[in-house]
PDB file of C-alpha atoms in Angstrom:
ATOM      1  CA  MET A  29     277.406 138.975  60.025  1.00 49.00           C
ATOM      2  CA  THR A  30     278.764 136.354  57.769  1.00 54.00           C
ATOM      3  CA  HIS A  31     276.715 133.893  55.856  1.00 62.00           C
ATOM      4  CA  ASP A  32     277.602 130.309  54.948  1.00 72.00           C
ATOM      5  CA  SER A  33     276.195 129.925  51.457  1.00 70.00           C
ATOM      6  CA  ASN A  34     275.824 126.243  51.993  1.00 77.00           C
ATOM      7  CA  SER A  35     273.954 126.517  55.255  1.00 82.00           C
ATOM      8  CA  PRO A  36     270.433 125.190  55.199  1.00 83.00           C
ATOM      9  CA  ALA A  37     268.899 128.617  55.833  1.00 81.00           C
ATOM     10  CA  CYS A  38     270.800 130.250  52.915  1.00 83.00           C
ATOM     11  CA  ARG A  39     269.846 127.340  50.674  1.00 79.00           C
ATOM     12  CA  THR A  40     266.230 128.003  51.628  1.00 78.00           C
ATOM     13  CA  ILE A  41     266.348 131.672  51.149  1.00 82.00           C
ATOM     14  CA  ASN A  42     268.170 131.346  47.841  1.00 81.00           C
ATOM     15  CA  HIS A  43     265.425 128.942  46.698  1.00 77.00           C
ATOM     16  CA  LEU A  44     262.560 131.167  47.822  1.00 78.00           C
ATOM     17  CA  LEU A  45     264.109 134.288  46.188  1.00 81.00           C
ATOM     18  CA  GLN A  46     264.550 132.460  43.046  1.00 79.00           C
ATOM     19  CA  ARG A  47     261.002 131.530  43.028  1.00 77.00           C
ATOM     20  CA  ILE A  48     259.360 134.772  43.971  1.00 76.00           C
ATOM     21  CA  GLY A  49     261.958 136.914  42.245  1.00 77.00           C
ATOM     22  CA  ASP A  50     261.493 135.569  38.744  1.00 85.00           C
ATOM     23  CA  LYS A  51     259.808 137.970  36.340  1.00 87.00           C
ATOM     24  CA  TRP A  52     256.706 135.720  35.851  1.00 94.00           C
ATOM     25  CA  SER A  53     256.040 135.496  39.665  1.00 93.00           C
ATOM     26  CA  VAL A  54     256.554 139.120  39.994  1.00 91.00           C
ATOM     27  CA  LEU A  55     254.156 140.026  37.192  1.00 93.00           C
ATOM     28  CA  VAL A  56     251.453 137.482  38.301  1.00 95.00           C
ATOM     29  CA  VAL A  57     251.658 138.773  41.851  1.00 94.00           C
ATOM     30  CA  MET A  58     251.379 142.432  40.812  1.00 92.00           C
ATOM     31  CA  THR A  59     248.447 141.467  38.445  1.00 95.00           C
ATOM     32  CA  LEU A  60     246.555 139.592  41.161  1.00 96.00           C
ATOM     33  CA  SER A  61     247.239 142.449  43.665  1.00 93.00           C
ATOM     34  CA  GLU A  62     244.557 144.217  41.577  1.00 92.00           C
ATOM     35  CA  GLY A  63     242.086 141.455  42.458  1.00 96.00           C
ATOM     36  CA  SER A  64     241.005 137.799  41.507  1.00 97.00           C
ATOM     37  CA  ARG A  65     241.613 136.925  37.858  1.00 97.00           C
ATOM     38  CA  ARG A  66     240.626 133.782  35.813  1.00 96.00           C
ATOM     39  CA  PHE A  67     243.493 132.227  33.901  1.00 95.00           C
ATOM     40  CA  SER A  68     242.435 133.726  30.424  1.00 93.00           C
ATOM     41  CA  GLU A  69     242.315 137.154  32.211  1.00 96.00           C
ATOM     42  CA  LEU A  70     246.038 136.668  33.433  1.00 97.00           C
ATOM     43  CA  ARG A  71     246.928 135.629  29.979  1.00 95.00           C
ATOM     44  CA  ARG A  72     245.487 138.787  28.439  1.00 96.00           C
ATOM     45  CA  GLN A  73     247.164 141.088  31.095  1.00 96.00           C
ATOM     46  CA  ILE A  74     250.638 139.303  30.802  1.00 95.00           C
ATOM     47  CA  PRO A  75     250.616 138.764  26.944  1.00 93.00           C
ATOM     48  CA  SER A  76     254.268 137.865  26.818  1.00 95.00           C
ATOM     49  CA  ILE A  77     253.838 134.814  29.052  1.00 95.00           C
ATOM     50  CA  SER A  78     253.028 131.605  27.550  1.00 96.00           C
ATOM     51  CA  GLN A  79     250.226 129.174  28.552  1.00 95.00           C
ATOM     52  CA  ARG A  80     252.662 126.638  29.960  1.00 96.00           C
ATOM     53  CA  MET A  81     254.792 129.175  31.864  1.00 97.00           C
ATOM     54  CA  LEU A  82     251.726 130.884  33.396  1.00 97.00           C
ATOM     55  CA  THR A  83     250.298 127.331  34.356  1.00 96.00           C
ATOM     56  CA  LEU A  84     253.791 126.542  36.120  1.00 96.00           C
ATOM     57  CA  THR A  85     254.117 129.964  37.681  1.00 96.00           C
ATOM     58  CA  LEU A  86     250.520 129.794  39.276  1.00 97.00           C
ATOM     59  CA  ARG A  87     251.034 126.179  40.367  1.00 96.00           C
ATOM     60  CA  ASN A  88     254.429 127.177  42.067  1.00 94.00           C
ATOM     61  CA  LEU A  89     252.840 130.334  43.635  1.00 95.00           C
ATOM     62  CA  GLU A  90     249.879 128.097  44.870  1.00 96.00           C
ATOM     63  CA  ARG A  91     252.337 125.614  46.226  1.00 94.00           C
ATOM     64  CA  ASP A  92     254.135 128.233  48.198  1.00 92.00           C
ATOM     65  CA  GLY A  93     250.953 129.608  49.582  1.00 95.00           C
ATOM     66  CA  LEU A  94     251.049 132.912  47.809  1.00 95.00           C
ATOM     67  CA  VAL A  95     248.094 132.162  45.484  1.00 97.00           C
ATOM     68  CA  SER A  96     244.719 130.307  46.033  1.00 98.00           C
ATOM     69  CA  ARG A  97     242.929 128.619  43.248  1.00 97.00           C
ATOM     70  CA  THR A  98     239.140 128.292  43.400  1.00 96.00           C
ATOM     71  CA  VAL A  99     237.202 126.068  41.070  1.00 94.00           C
ATOM     72  CA  THR A 100     233.648 126.896  40.597  1.00 91.00           C
ATOM     73  CA  ALA A 101     231.461 124.173  39.198  1.00 91.00           C
ATOM     74  CA  SER A 102     229.790 125.344  36.004  1.00 90.00           C
ATOM     75  CA  ILE A 103     230.016 124.441  32.321  1.00 89.00           C
ATOM     76  CA  PRO A 104     232.881 125.029  31.631  1.00 87.00           C
ATOM     77  CA  PRO A 105     234.386 124.999  35.135  1.00 87.00           C
ATOM     78  CA  ARG A 106     235.437 128.505  36.286  1.00 90.00           C
ATOM     79  CA  VAL A 107     238.872 128.693  37.957  1.00 93.00           C
ATOM     80  CA  ASP A 108     239.777 131.930  39.656  1.00 96.00           C
ATOM     81  CA  TYR A 109     243.377 132.794  41.160  1.00 98.00           C
ATOM     82  CA  GLU A 110     243.843 135.252  43.805  1.00 98.00           C
ATOM     83  CA  LEU A 111     246.543 136.325  46.263  1.00 97.00           C
ATOM     84  CA  THR A 112     246.414 134.701  49.705  1.00 97.00           C
ATOM     85  CA  GLU A 113     247.166 136.895  52.777  1.00 97.00           C
ATOM     86  CA  LEU A 114     250.831 135.854  52.370  1.00 95.00           C
ATOM     87  CA  GLY A 115     250.675 136.749  48.727  1.00 95.00           C
ATOM     88  CA  HIS A 116     249.414 140.162  49.723  1.00 95.00           C
ATOM     89  CA  SER A 117     252.298 140.658  52.134  1.00 94.00           C
ATOM     90  CA  LEU A 118     254.730 140.453  49.097  1.00 92.00           C
ATOM     91  CA  LYS A 119     253.145 143.419  47.440  1.00 90.00           C
ATOM     92  CA  GLY A 120     255.012 145.773  49.637  1.00 90.00           C
ATOM     93  CA  PRO A 121     258.625 144.332  49.000  1.00 90.00           C
ATOM     94  CA  ILE A 122     258.010 143.948  45.262  1.00 87.00           C
ATOM     95  CA  GLY A 123     256.613 147.495  45.132  1.00 87.00           C
ATOM     96  CA  ALA A 124     259.601 148.819  47.015  1.00 91.00           C
ATOM     97  CA  LEU A 125     262.047 147.099  44.769  1.00 87.00           C
ATOM     98  CA  SER A 126     260.181 148.426  41.739  1.00 85.00           C
ATOM     99  CA  GLN A 127     260.367 151.966  43.137  1.00 91.00           C
ATOM    100  CA  TRP A 128     264.183 151.547  43.822  1.00 92.00           C
ATOM    101  CA  ALA A 129     264.725 150.292  40.313  1.00 90.00           C
ATOM    102  CA  LEU A 130     262.733 153.243  38.815  1.00 91.00           C
ATOM    103  CA  ALA A 131     264.621 155.802  41.027  1.00 95.00           C
ATOM    104  CA  ASN A 132     268.002 154.415  39.979  1.00 95.00           C
ATOM    105  CA  ILE A 133     267.564 153.358  36.435  1.00 94.00           C
ATOM    106  CA  GLU A 134     269.487 156.290  34.931  1.00 96.00           C
ATOM    107  CA  THR A 135     272.325 155.633  37.368  1.00 96.00           C
ATOM    108  CA  ILE A 136     272.502 152.003  36.226  1.00 96.00           C
ATOM    109  CA  HIS A 137     272.326 152.657  32.657  1.00 95.00           C
ATOM    110  CA  ALA A 138     275.178 155.039  33.107  1.00 96.00           C
ATOM    111  CA  ALA A 139     277.187 152.539  34.914  1.00 96.00           C
ATOM    112  CA  GLN A 140     276.572 149.963  32.501  1.00 95.00           C
ATOM    113  CA  ASP A 141     277.685 152.382  29.624  1.00 94.00           C
ATOM    114  CA  ARG A 142     280.936 153.121  31.448  1.00 94.00           C
ATOM    115  CA  PHE A 143     281.611 149.362  32.018  1.00 95.00           C
ATOM    116  CA  ASP A 144     280.809 148.578  28.350  1.00 93.00           C
ATOM    117  CA  ARG A 145     283.071 151.253  27.085  1.00 91.00           C
ATOM    118  CA  VAL A 146     286.067 149.961  29.342  1.00 91.00           C
ATOM    119  CA  HIS A 147     285.254 146.527  28.443  1.00 88.00           C
ATOM    120  CA  ASP A 148     285.068 147.210  24.809  1.00 86.00           C
ATOM    121  CA  ALA A 149     288.389 149.324  24.808  1.00 82.00           C
ATOM    122  CA  ALA A 150     290.232 146.532  26.636  1.00 81.00           C
ATOM    123  CA  THR A 151     288.922 143.887  24.236  1.00 81.00           C
ATOM    124  CA  ALA A 152     289.897 146.139  21.081  1.00 78.00           C
ATOM    125  CA  ALA A 153     293.457 146.674  22.510  1.00 69.00           C
TER     126      ALA A 153
END
């Protein structure tokens, strides 16, 4: 099967994979797979993410239907985030990709080392 990278289907898939495949989205989805979280809880559990990036990531995941946002009237207002049914369905593919990466990390590192040695030798010549 051939794919035309300019076709509407390929562009749509590419856009979606860029969104759900970025490291912040993956970390947020995996964190929310453990249950509903408040914004501050997500920040504590993903300490390397900035407040702005967490806000953008949650907004994009909500827009894509993967995360729901619930505001509870209180002082201050309570905002909770949780995975939707669609978001929960993403846990399997992300988990499978994580398992694949862990199972193959040594092979990947060995390939990178071989490549770097060849590239370094060619650059030095």
